[in-house]
Amino acid sequence: MSPPRFPPAAARPPPAAGAARIVGLSLGHRTLAEADHWIAELTPAPVLACTHLVAEPFPHVAISLLTALSYSSSDGLQAAADLAASGQHGRAVRFPGVERLTGELTVSEILQRSSISRVEVLGSGPAAPDTVVETGAFVRPQFRGGELVLVTTPAAGGRLIPFERRDPTPCCADH
């Protein structure tokens, strides 16, 4: 089954307005980058936007939004949209304070400037409040159990970097 084509955000008619709520939608985005780009084009920007990897009816990325607007999923993808709206897990692309997470910040500053609840070091637990995180202006916390958790990995000089990078090195890049 070939995936449905999804219109760019600018090509869609304006969605209907209502009370702010979690809205799930699935447009058949094949990659996180495609979904991130679609979210970045939304005007007005949602309060919270998360991506969700789904397997049915084909592997793709569904989206959940905290918004007062209404959106429709592509044909045949409503089940994926409903899964995204359930809020079980996600990867936050838009969230309160994301625009203030640029440059080098301490863990404490990240928690004060944004809606991120915790910063963890992969496999090691919570990061110390005074540890510096080099954000690279790209922060994608995980939405878990109703809170945003930024997962980091150790970097040179006792610093941390977000686990997810904007331009990750492909596996086996030198082969």
Short mmCIF file of N, CA and C in Angstrom, two decimals:
data_model
loop_
_atom_site.label_atom_id
_atom_site.label_comp_id
_atom_site.label_asym_id
_atom_site.label_seq_id
_atom_site.Cartn_x
_atom_site.Cartn_y
_atom_site.Cartn_z
N MET A 1 0.85 -1.18 0.00
CA MET A 1 0.00 0.00 0.00
C MET A 1 0.89 1.24 0.00
N SER A 2 0.68 2.13 -0.92
CA SER A 2 1.48 3.34 -0.95
C SER A 2 0.90 4.36 0.03
N PRO A 3 1.77 5.17 0.64
CA PRO A 3 1.28 6.12 1.64
C PRO A 3 0.50 7.24 0.97
N PRO A 4 -0.44 7.83 1.69
CA PRO A 4 -1.15 8.97 1.14
C PRO A 4 -0.22 10.17 1.04
N ARG A 5 -0.50 11.05 0.12
CA ARG A 5 0.26 12.29 0.00
C ARG A 5 -0.31 13.28 1.00
N PHE A 6 0.52 14.05 1.63
CA PHE A 6 0.03 15.02 2.60
C PHE A 6 0.31 16.42 2.09
N PRO A 7 -0.65 17.31 2.26
CA PRO A 7 -0.45 18.68 1.79
C PRO A 7 0.45 19.44 2.74
N PRO A 8 1.24 20.38 2.22
CA PRO A 8 2.01 21.24 3.13
C PRO A 8 1.04 22.06 3.97
N ALA A 9 1.48 22.48 5.13
CA ALA A 9 0.61 23.23 6.04
C ALA A 9 0.01 24.44 5.35
N ALA A 10 0.78 25.14 4.51
CA ALA A 10 0.29 26.35 3.85
C ALA A 10 -0.79 26.05 2.82
N ALA A 11 -0.89 24.84 2.32
CA ALA A 11 -1.84 24.50 1.27
C ALA A 11 -3.18 24.03 1.83
N ARG A 12 -3.29 23.85 3.13
CA ARG A 12 -4.53 23.37 3.72
C ARG A 12 -5.45 24.53 4.03
N PRO A 13 -6.76 24.30 3.98
CA PRO A 13 -7.67 25.35 4.44
C PRO A 13 -7.51 25.54 5.94
N PRO A 14 -7.83 26.72 6.46
CA PRO A 14 -7.67 26.92 7.90
C PRO A 14 -8.56 25.97 8.69
N PRO A 15 -8.01 25.35 9.75
CA PRO A 15 -8.81 24.44 10.56
C PRO A 15 -9.84 25.21 11.39
N ALA A 16 -10.86 24.51 11.81
CA ALA A 16 -11.89 25.11 12.66
C ALA A 16 -11.36 25.29 14.08
N ALA A 17 -11.79 26.37 14.74
CA ALA A 17 -11.34 26.65 16.10
C ALA A 17 -12.29 26.06 17.12
N GLY A 18 -11.81 25.78 18.32
CA GLY A 18 -12.61 25.25 19.42
C GLY A 18 -11.81 25.38 20.70
N ALA A 19 -12.17 24.60 21.72
CA ALA A 19 -11.44 24.61 22.99
C ALA A 19 -10.13 23.84 22.82
N ALA A 20 -9.07 24.28 23.51
CA ALA A 20 -7.77 23.61 23.42
C ALA A 20 -7.89 22.19 23.94
N ARG A 21 -7.33 21.25 23.18
CA ARG A 21 -7.36 19.84 23.54
C ARG A 21 -6.26 19.13 22.76
N ILE A 22 -6.03 17.87 23.11
CA ILE A 22 -5.07 17.06 22.36
C ILE A 22 -5.77 16.53 21.11
N VAL A 23 -5.16 16.80 19.96
CA VAL A 23 -5.68 16.35 18.68
C VAL A 23 -4.64 15.43 18.06
N GLY A 24 -5.05 14.25 17.64
CA GLY A 24 -4.16 13.34 16.94
C GLY A 24 -4.42 13.42 15.45
N LEU A 25 -3.35 13.35 14.66
CA LEU A 25 -3.53 13.29 13.23
C LEU A 25 -2.41 12.49 12.61
N SER A 26 -2.71 11.93 11.47
CA SER A 26 -1.74 11.14 10.75
C SER A 26 -1.87 11.45 9.28
N LEU A 27 -0.79 11.96 8.71
CA LEU A 27 -0.79 12.38 7.31
C LEU A 27 0.13 11.52 6.46
N GLY A 28 0.73 10.50 7.06
CA GLY A 28 1.58 9.60 6.31
C GLY A 28 3.03 10.03 6.20
N HIS A 29 3.48 10.93 7.07
CA HIS A 29 4.89 11.34 7.04
C HIS A 29 5.77 10.11 7.23
N ARG A 30 6.76 9.95 6.37
CA ARG A 30 7.65 8.78 6.45
C ARG A 30 8.80 8.97 7.43
N THR A 31 9.19 10.24 7.70
CA THR A 31 10.34 10.48 8.57
C THR A 31 10.00 11.51 9.64
N LEU A 32 10.79 11.49 10.71
CA LEU A 32 10.64 12.51 11.75
C LEU A 32 10.89 13.89 11.18
N ALA A 33 11.88 14.03 10.30
CA ALA A 33 12.19 15.34 9.71
C ALA A 33 11.00 15.89 8.94
N GLU A 34 10.30 15.04 8.18
CA GLU A 34 9.11 15.49 7.44
C GLU A 34 8.04 15.99 8.41
N ALA A 35 7.79 15.23 9.47
CA ALA A 35 6.79 15.62 10.45
C ALA A 35 7.20 16.90 11.17
N ASP A 36 8.48 17.01 11.56
CA ASP A 36 8.98 18.22 12.21
C ASP A 36 8.77 19.44 11.31
N HIS A 37 9.07 19.30 10.03
CA HIS A 37 8.91 20.41 9.09
C HIS A 37 7.44 20.81 8.98
N TRP A 38 6.55 19.84 8.91
CA TRP A 38 5.13 20.13 8.82
C TRP A 38 4.68 20.90 10.07
N ILE A 39 5.12 20.45 11.24
CA ILE A 39 4.77 21.12 12.50
C ILE A 39 5.31 22.55 12.51
N ALA A 40 6.53 22.75 12.03
CA ALA A 40 7.15 24.08 12.03
C ALA A 40 6.37 25.07 11.17
N GLU A 41 5.64 24.59 10.17
CA GLU A 41 4.87 25.46 9.28
C GLU A 41 3.53 25.88 9.86
N LEU A 42 3.09 25.27 10.95
CA LEU A 42 1.77 25.57 11.49
C LEU A 42 1.68 26.99 12.02
N THR A 43 0.63 27.68 11.62
CA THR A 43 0.35 29.03 12.10
C THR A 43 -1.11 29.11 12.47
N PRO A 44 -1.42 29.39 13.71
CA PRO A 44 -0.50 29.62 14.81
C PRO A 44 0.13 28.31 15.28
N ALA A 45 1.28 28.44 15.91
CA ALA A 45 1.98 27.25 16.42
C ALA A 45 1.17 26.65 17.56
N PRO A 46 1.11 25.34 17.63
CA PRO A 46 0.41 24.71 18.76
C PRO A 46 1.20 24.90 20.05
N VAL A 47 0.53 24.77 21.18
CA VAL A 47 1.18 24.86 22.48
C VAL A 47 2.17 23.71 22.64
N LEU A 48 1.74 22.52 22.23
CA LEU A 48 2.55 21.31 22.34
C LEU A 48 2.35 20.51 21.06
N ALA A 49 3.43 20.00 20.49
CA ALA A 49 3.35 19.13 19.32
C ALA A 49 4.34 18.00 19.51
N CYS A 50 3.83 16.76 19.39
CA CYS A 50 4.67 15.58 19.55
C CYS A 50 4.56 14.70 18.32
N THR A 51 5.63 13.98 18.04
CA THR A 51 5.62 12.98 16.98
C THR A 51 5.58 11.60 17.62
N HIS A 52 4.98 10.66 16.88
CA HIS A 52 4.80 9.30 17.39
C HIS A 52 5.08 8.33 16.26
N LEU A 53 5.98 7.38 16.48
CA LEU A 53 6.26 6.36 15.47
C LEU A 53 5.16 5.30 15.55
N VAL A 54 4.53 5.03 14.41
CA VAL A 54 3.46 4.03 14.36
C VAL A 54 3.77 3.02 13.26
N ALA A 55 3.25 1.83 13.41
CA ALA A 55 3.55 0.76 12.45
C ALA A 55 2.40 0.43 11.51
N GLU A 56 1.18 0.82 11.86
CA GLU A 56 0.02 0.43 11.07
C GLU A 56 -0.65 1.64 10.43
N PRO A 57 -1.13 1.56 9.25
CA PRO A 57 -1.11 0.42 8.34
C PRO A 57 0.22 0.25 7.62
N PHE A 58 1.16 1.18 7.82
CA PHE A 58 2.53 1.10 7.32
C PHE A 58 3.37 1.95 8.27
N PRO A 59 4.68 1.73 8.35
CA PRO A 59 5.51 2.53 9.25
C PRO A 59 5.50 4.01 8.83
N HIS A 60 5.13 4.87 9.79
CA HIS A 60 5.13 6.31 9.53
C HIS A 60 5.10 7.07 10.85
N VAL A 61 5.03 8.38 10.75
CA VAL A 61 5.05 9.25 11.92
C VAL A 61 3.69 9.93 12.06
N ALA A 62 3.01 9.70 13.17
CA ALA A 62 1.77 10.39 13.49
C ALA A 62 2.11 11.58 14.39
N ILE A 63 1.16 12.46 14.58
CA ILE A 63 1.40 13.71 15.31
C ILE A 63 0.28 13.93 16.32
N SER A 64 0.63 14.48 17.48
CA SER A 64 -0.38 14.96 18.42
C SER A 64 -0.10 16.43 18.69
N LEU A 65 -1.16 17.19 18.81
CA LEU A 65 -1.07 18.63 19.02
C LEU A 65 -1.96 19.04 20.18
N LEU A 66 -1.49 19.94 21.03
CA LEU A 66 -2.35 20.60 22.01
C LEU A 66 -2.73 21.91 21.35
N THR A 67 -3.98 22.00 20.93
CA THR A 67 -4.40 23.13 20.12
C THR A 67 -5.91 23.34 20.24
N ALA A 68 -6.36 24.51 19.90
CA ALA A 68 -7.79 24.81 19.83
C ALA A 68 -8.32 24.56 18.42
N LEU A 69 -7.44 24.24 17.49
CA LEU A 69 -7.84 24.02 16.11
C LEU A 69 -8.14 22.55 15.85
N SER A 70 -8.84 22.27 14.77
CA SER A 70 -9.16 20.90 14.37
C SER A 70 -8.40 20.55 13.11
N TYR A 71 -7.95 19.31 13.04
CA TYR A 71 -7.23 18.81 11.87
C TYR A 71 -7.81 17.46 11.49
N SER A 72 -7.68 17.10 10.22
CA SER A 72 -8.16 15.81 9.74
C SER A 72 -6.99 14.96 9.29
N SER A 73 -7.08 13.68 9.56
CA SER A 73 -6.06 12.73 9.11
C SER A 73 -6.32 12.32 7.68
N SER A 74 -5.29 11.80 7.05
CA SER A 74 -5.43 11.25 5.70
C SER A 74 -6.30 9.99 5.77
N ASP A 75 -6.91 9.65 4.65
CA ASP A 75 -7.77 8.46 4.58
C ASP A 75 -7.02 7.21 5.05
N GLY A 76 -7.68 6.44 5.88
CA GLY A 76 -7.13 5.17 6.35
C GLY A 76 -6.14 5.28 7.49
N LEU A 77 -5.90 6.49 8.01
CA LEU A 77 -4.88 6.66 9.05
C LEU A 77 -5.45 7.14 10.38
N GLN A 78 -6.76 7.05 10.55
CA GLN A 78 -7.37 7.54 11.78
C GLN A 78 -6.93 6.73 13.00
N ALA A 79 -6.71 5.44 12.85
CA ALA A 79 -6.26 4.62 13.98
C ALA A 79 -4.90 5.10 14.49
N ALA A 80 -4.01 5.45 13.57
CA ALA A 80 -2.70 5.98 13.96
C ALA A 80 -2.87 7.33 14.66
N ALA A 81 -3.79 8.15 14.17
CA ALA A 81 -4.06 9.45 14.79
C ALA A 81 -4.59 9.27 16.20
N ASP A 82 -5.50 8.32 16.38
CA ASP A 82 -6.05 8.05 17.71
C ASP A 82 -4.97 7.57 18.67
N LEU A 83 -4.04 6.76 18.17
CA LEU A 83 -2.93 6.30 19.01
C LEU A 83 -2.06 7.48 19.44
N ALA A 84 -1.78 8.39 18.51
CA ALA A 84 -0.98 9.58 18.83
C ALA A 84 -1.69 10.44 19.88
N ALA A 85 -3.00 10.58 19.76
CA ALA A 85 -3.77 11.42 20.69
C ALA A 85 -3.87 10.81 22.08
N SER A 86 -3.60 9.50 22.20
CA SER A 86 -3.73 8.84 23.51
C SER A 86 -2.70 9.35 24.51
N GLY A 87 -1.62 9.96 24.02
CA GLY A 87 -0.64 10.57 24.91
C GLY A 87 0.26 9.61 25.65
N GLN A 88 0.35 8.36 25.23
CA GLN A 88 1.18 7.40 25.93
C GLN A 88 2.66 7.76 25.87
N HIS A 89 3.16 8.01 24.67
CA HIS A 89 4.57 8.34 24.48
C HIS A 89 4.67 9.29 23.30
N GLY A 90 5.70 10.05 23.26
CA GLY A 90 5.90 10.94 22.13
C GLY A 90 7.24 11.62 22.21
N ARG A 91 7.55 12.34 21.18
CA ARG A 91 8.78 13.11 21.06
C ARG A 91 8.35 14.54 20.81
N ALA A 92 8.61 15.43 21.76
CA ALA A 92 8.12 16.81 21.68
C ALA A 92 8.96 17.63 20.72
N VAL A 93 8.26 18.27 19.78
CA VAL A 93 8.89 19.16 18.81
C VAL A 93 8.63 20.61 19.21
N ARG A 94 7.39 20.91 19.59
CA ARG A 94 6.99 22.22 20.10
C ARG A 94 6.52 22.02 21.53
N PHE A 95 6.97 22.91 22.42
CA PHE A 95 6.54 22.88 23.81
C PHE A 95 6.88 24.22 24.42
N PRO A 96 6.21 24.62 25.50
CA PRO A 96 6.50 25.92 26.10
C PRO A 96 7.98 26.05 26.48
N GLY A 97 8.60 27.11 25.97
CA GLY A 97 9.99 27.41 26.28
C GLY A 97 11.01 26.88 25.28
N VAL A 98 10.59 26.13 24.28
CA VAL A 98 11.55 25.54 23.34
C VAL A 98 12.42 26.60 22.68
N GLU A 99 11.86 27.77 22.42
CA GLU A 99 12.64 28.83 21.75
C GLU A 99 13.72 29.42 22.66
N ARG A 100 13.67 29.16 23.95
CA ARG A 100 14.68 29.67 24.89
C ARG A 100 15.78 28.65 25.20
N LEU A 101 15.77 27.53 24.49
CA LEU A 101 16.75 26.48 24.77
C LEU A 101 17.82 26.45 23.68
N THR A 102 18.58 27.51 23.60
CA THR A 102 19.66 27.60 22.62
C THR A 102 20.99 27.81 23.34
N GLY A 103 22.05 27.37 22.71
CA GLY A 103 23.38 27.56 23.27
C GLY A 103 23.68 26.60 24.41
N GLU A 104 24.56 27.03 25.29
CA GLU A 104 24.97 26.24 26.44
C GLU A 104 24.16 26.68 27.65
N LEU A 105 23.45 25.74 28.26
CA LEU A 105 22.62 26.04 29.42
C LEU A 105 22.86 24.98 30.48
N THR A 106 22.73 25.36 31.74
CA THR A 106 22.80 24.36 32.79
C THR A 106 21.47 23.60 32.83
N VAL A 107 21.50 22.45 33.44
CA VAL A 107 20.27 21.68 33.62
C VAL A 107 19.23 22.52 34.34
N SER A 108 19.65 23.24 35.36
CA SER A 108 18.74 24.10 36.11
C SER A 108 18.10 25.16 35.20
N GLU A 109 18.88 25.76 34.31
CA GLU A 109 18.33 26.77 33.38
C GLU A 109 17.32 26.15 32.43
N ILE A 110 17.58 24.96 31.96
CA ILE A 110 16.64 24.27 31.07
C ILE A 110 15.31 24.07 31.78
N LEU A 111 15.36 23.63 33.03
CA LEU A 111 14.14 23.39 33.79
C LEU A 111 13.39 24.68 34.08
N GLN A 112 14.11 25.77 34.29
CA GLN A 112 13.49 27.06 34.58
C GLN A 112 12.92 27.73 33.33
N ARG A 113 13.55 27.54 32.18
CA ARG A 113 13.16 28.23 30.94
C ARG A 113 12.10 27.51 30.12
N SER A 114 11.80 26.27 30.46
CA SER A 114 10.91 25.48 29.60
C SER A 114 9.99 24.59 30.44
N SER A 115 9.14 23.87 29.74
CA SER A 115 8.23 22.93 30.42
C SER A 115 8.84 21.54 30.57
N ILE A 116 10.14 21.42 30.33
CA ILE A 116 10.83 20.15 30.59
C ILE A 116 10.88 19.94 32.10
N SER A 117 10.47 18.74 32.53
CA SER A 117 10.41 18.43 33.97
C SER A 117 11.68 17.82 34.52
N ARG A 118 12.39 17.06 33.66
CA ARG A 118 13.60 16.37 34.10
C ARG A 118 14.60 16.32 32.97
N VAL A 119 15.88 16.29 33.33
CA VAL A 119 16.97 16.03 32.39
C VAL A 119 17.68 14.79 32.90
N GLU A 120 17.76 13.78 32.04
CA GLU A 120 18.40 12.52 32.40
C GLU A 120 19.62 12.28 31.53
N VAL A 121 20.59 11.57 32.11
CA VAL A 121 21.74 11.09 31.35
C VAL A 121 21.43 9.65 30.98
N LEU A 122 21.50 9.33 29.69
CA LEU A 122 21.16 8.00 29.21
C LEU A 122 21.88 6.93 30.01
N GLY A 123 21.12 6.05 30.63
CA GLY A 123 21.69 4.95 31.40
C GLY A 123 22.24 5.31 32.75
N SER A 124 22.14 6.59 33.17
CA SER A 124 22.74 7.01 34.44
C SER A 124 21.80 7.70 35.40
N GLY A 125 20.61 8.07 34.97
CA GLY A 125 19.68 8.74 35.87
C GLY A 125 19.70 10.25 35.70
N PRO A 126 19.21 10.96 36.73
CA PRO A 126 19.08 12.42 36.64
C PRO A 126 20.43 13.13 36.49
N ALA A 127 20.43 14.20 35.72
CA ALA A 127 21.63 15.03 35.55
C ALA A 127 21.70 16.04 36.70
N ALA A 128 22.90 16.36 37.13
CA ALA A 128 23.09 17.35 38.20
C ALA A 128 22.65 18.73 37.71
N PRO A 129 22.04 19.53 38.58
CA PRO A 129 21.51 20.84 38.18
C PRO A 129 22.54 21.80 37.58
N ASP A 130 23.81 21.70 37.98
CA ASP A 130 24.83 22.63 37.48
C ASP A 130 25.58 22.12 36.25
N THR A 131 25.20 20.95 35.74
CA THR A 131 25.85 20.39 34.55
C THR A 131 25.42 21.19 33.32
N VAL A 132 26.39 21.51 32.47
CA VAL A 132 26.11 22.28 31.25
C VAL A 132 25.67 21.33 30.14
N VAL A 133 24.60 21.75 29.43
CA VAL A 133 24.09 21.01 28.28
C VAL A 133 24.31 21.88 27.05
N GLU A 134 25.00 21.35 26.06
CA GLU A 134 25.18 22.04 24.78
C GLU A 134 23.98 21.68 23.91
N THR A 135 23.02 22.59 23.79
CA THR A 135 21.74 22.26 23.15
C THR A 135 21.84 22.14 21.63
N GLY A 136 22.76 22.87 21.01
CA GLY A 136 22.81 22.85 19.56
C GLY A 136 21.54 23.44 18.95
N ALA A 137 20.75 24.17 19.75
CA ALA A 137 19.47 24.76 19.33
C ALA A 137 18.52 23.70 18.79
N PHE A 138 18.66 22.46 19.27
CA PHE A 138 17.81 21.36 18.84
C PHE A 138 17.56 20.47 20.04
N VAL A 139 16.38 20.65 20.66
CA VAL A 139 16.04 19.91 21.87
C VAL A 139 14.73 19.19 21.62
N ARG A 140 14.75 17.87 21.73
CA ARG A 140 13.57 17.03 21.49
C ARG A 140 13.34 16.12 22.70
N PRO A 141 12.71 16.64 23.76
CA PRO A 141 12.45 15.79 24.93
C PRO A 141 11.40 14.73 24.61
N GLN A 142 11.38 13.70 25.42
CA GLN A 142 10.38 12.65 25.31
C GLN A 142 9.20 13.00 26.22
N PHE A 143 8.01 12.74 25.73
CA PHE A 143 6.80 12.91 26.53
C PHE A 143 6.51 11.56 27.16
N ARG A 144 6.69 11.48 28.49
CA ARG A 144 6.51 10.21 29.21
C ARG A 144 5.70 10.46 30.47
N GLY A 145 4.65 9.68 30.65
CA GLY A 145 3.88 9.77 31.88
C GLY A 145 3.40 11.17 32.21
N GLY A 146 3.07 11.95 31.19
CA GLY A 146 2.55 13.29 31.41
C GLY A 146 3.59 14.36 31.63
N GLU A 147 4.88 14.04 31.47
CA GLU A 147 5.91 15.07 31.64
C GLU A 147 6.94 14.97 30.52
N LEU A 148 7.64 16.07 30.30
CA LEU A 148 8.70 16.12 29.29
C LEU A 148 10.03 15.79 29.95
N VAL A 149 10.74 14.83 29.36
CA VAL A 149 12.03 14.39 29.89
C VAL A 149 13.07 14.52 28.78
N LEU A 150 14.09 15.33 29.02
CA LEU A 150 15.18 15.48 28.05
C LEU A 150 16.25 14.44 28.36
N VAL A 151 16.49 13.56 27.41
CA VAL A 151 17.52 12.53 27.57
C VAL A 151 18.80 13.06 26.92
N THR A 152 19.90 12.97 27.67
CA THR A 152 21.19 13.48 27.21
C THR A 152 22.23 12.38 27.24
N THR A 153 23.37 12.67 26.63
CA THR A 153 24.53 11.77 26.70
C THR A 153 25.75 12.61 27.06
N PRO A 154 26.76 11.98 27.67
CA PRO A 154 27.97 12.71 28.03
C PRO A 154 28.71 13.23 26.80
N ALA A 155 29.34 14.39 26.97
CA ALA A 155 30.16 15.00 25.92
C ALA A 155 31.48 15.41 26.55
N ALA A 156 32.39 15.90 25.74
CA ALA A 156 33.71 16.31 26.22
C ALA A 156 33.58 17.40 27.28
N GLY A 157 34.53 17.39 28.20
CA GLY A 157 34.60 18.43 29.22
C GLY A 157 33.55 18.33 30.31
N GLY A 158 32.98 17.14 30.53
CA GLY A 158 31.99 16.96 31.58
C GLY A 158 30.64 17.55 31.24
N ARG A 159 30.43 17.89 29.99
CA ARG A 159 29.16 18.46 29.55
C ARG A 159 28.24 17.37 29.04
N LEU A 160 27.03 17.78 28.71
CA LEU A 160 26.05 16.87 28.14
C LEU A 160 25.56 17.43 26.81
N ILE A 161 25.05 16.54 25.96
CA ILE A 161 24.38 16.94 24.72
C ILE A 161 23.07 16.16 24.65
N PRO A 162 22.04 16.74 24.02
CA PRO A 162 20.81 15.97 23.86
C PRO A 162 21.08 14.66 23.11
N PHE A 163 20.40 13.60 23.52
CA PHE A 163 20.59 12.30 22.88
C PHE A 163 20.24 12.38 21.40
N GLU A 164 19.13 13.03 21.08
CA GLU A 164 18.76 13.19 19.67
C GLU A 164 19.42 14.44 19.12
N ARG A 165 20.13 14.27 18.02
CA ARG A 165 20.83 15.37 17.36
C ARG A 165 20.12 15.72 16.06
N ARG A 166 20.24 16.97 15.64
CA ARG A 166 19.63 17.41 14.39
C ARG A 166 20.16 16.62 13.20
N ASP A 167 21.48 16.44 13.15
CA ASP A 167 22.12 15.71 12.04
C ASP A 167 22.94 14.57 12.61
N PRO A 168 22.28 13.46 12.95
CA PRO A 168 23.03 12.35 13.55
C PRO A 168 23.97 11.71 12.54
N THR A 169 25.05 11.15 13.05
CA THR A 169 25.96 10.40 12.20
C THR A 169 25.31 9.06 11.88
N PRO A 170 25.16 8.73 10.60
CA PRO A 170 24.53 7.45 10.27
C PRO A 170 25.37 6.29 10.79
N CYS A 171 24.69 5.23 11.15
CA CYS A 171 25.38 4.02 11.59
C CYS A 171 26.30 3.53 10.47
N CYS A 172 27.49 3.17 10.84
CA CYS A 172 28.46 2.64 9.87
C CYS A 172 28.79 3.66 8.78
N ALA A 173 28.85 4.95 9.12
CA ALA A 173 29.08 6.01 8.14
C ALA A 173 30.41 5.86 7.42
N ASP A 174 31.40 5.22 8.05
CA ASP A 174 32.72 5.13 7.42
C ASP A 174 32.91 3.83 6.65
N HIS A 175 31.85 3.08 6.42
CA HIS A 175 31.98 1.80 5.71
C HIS A 175 31.56 1.92 4.27
#
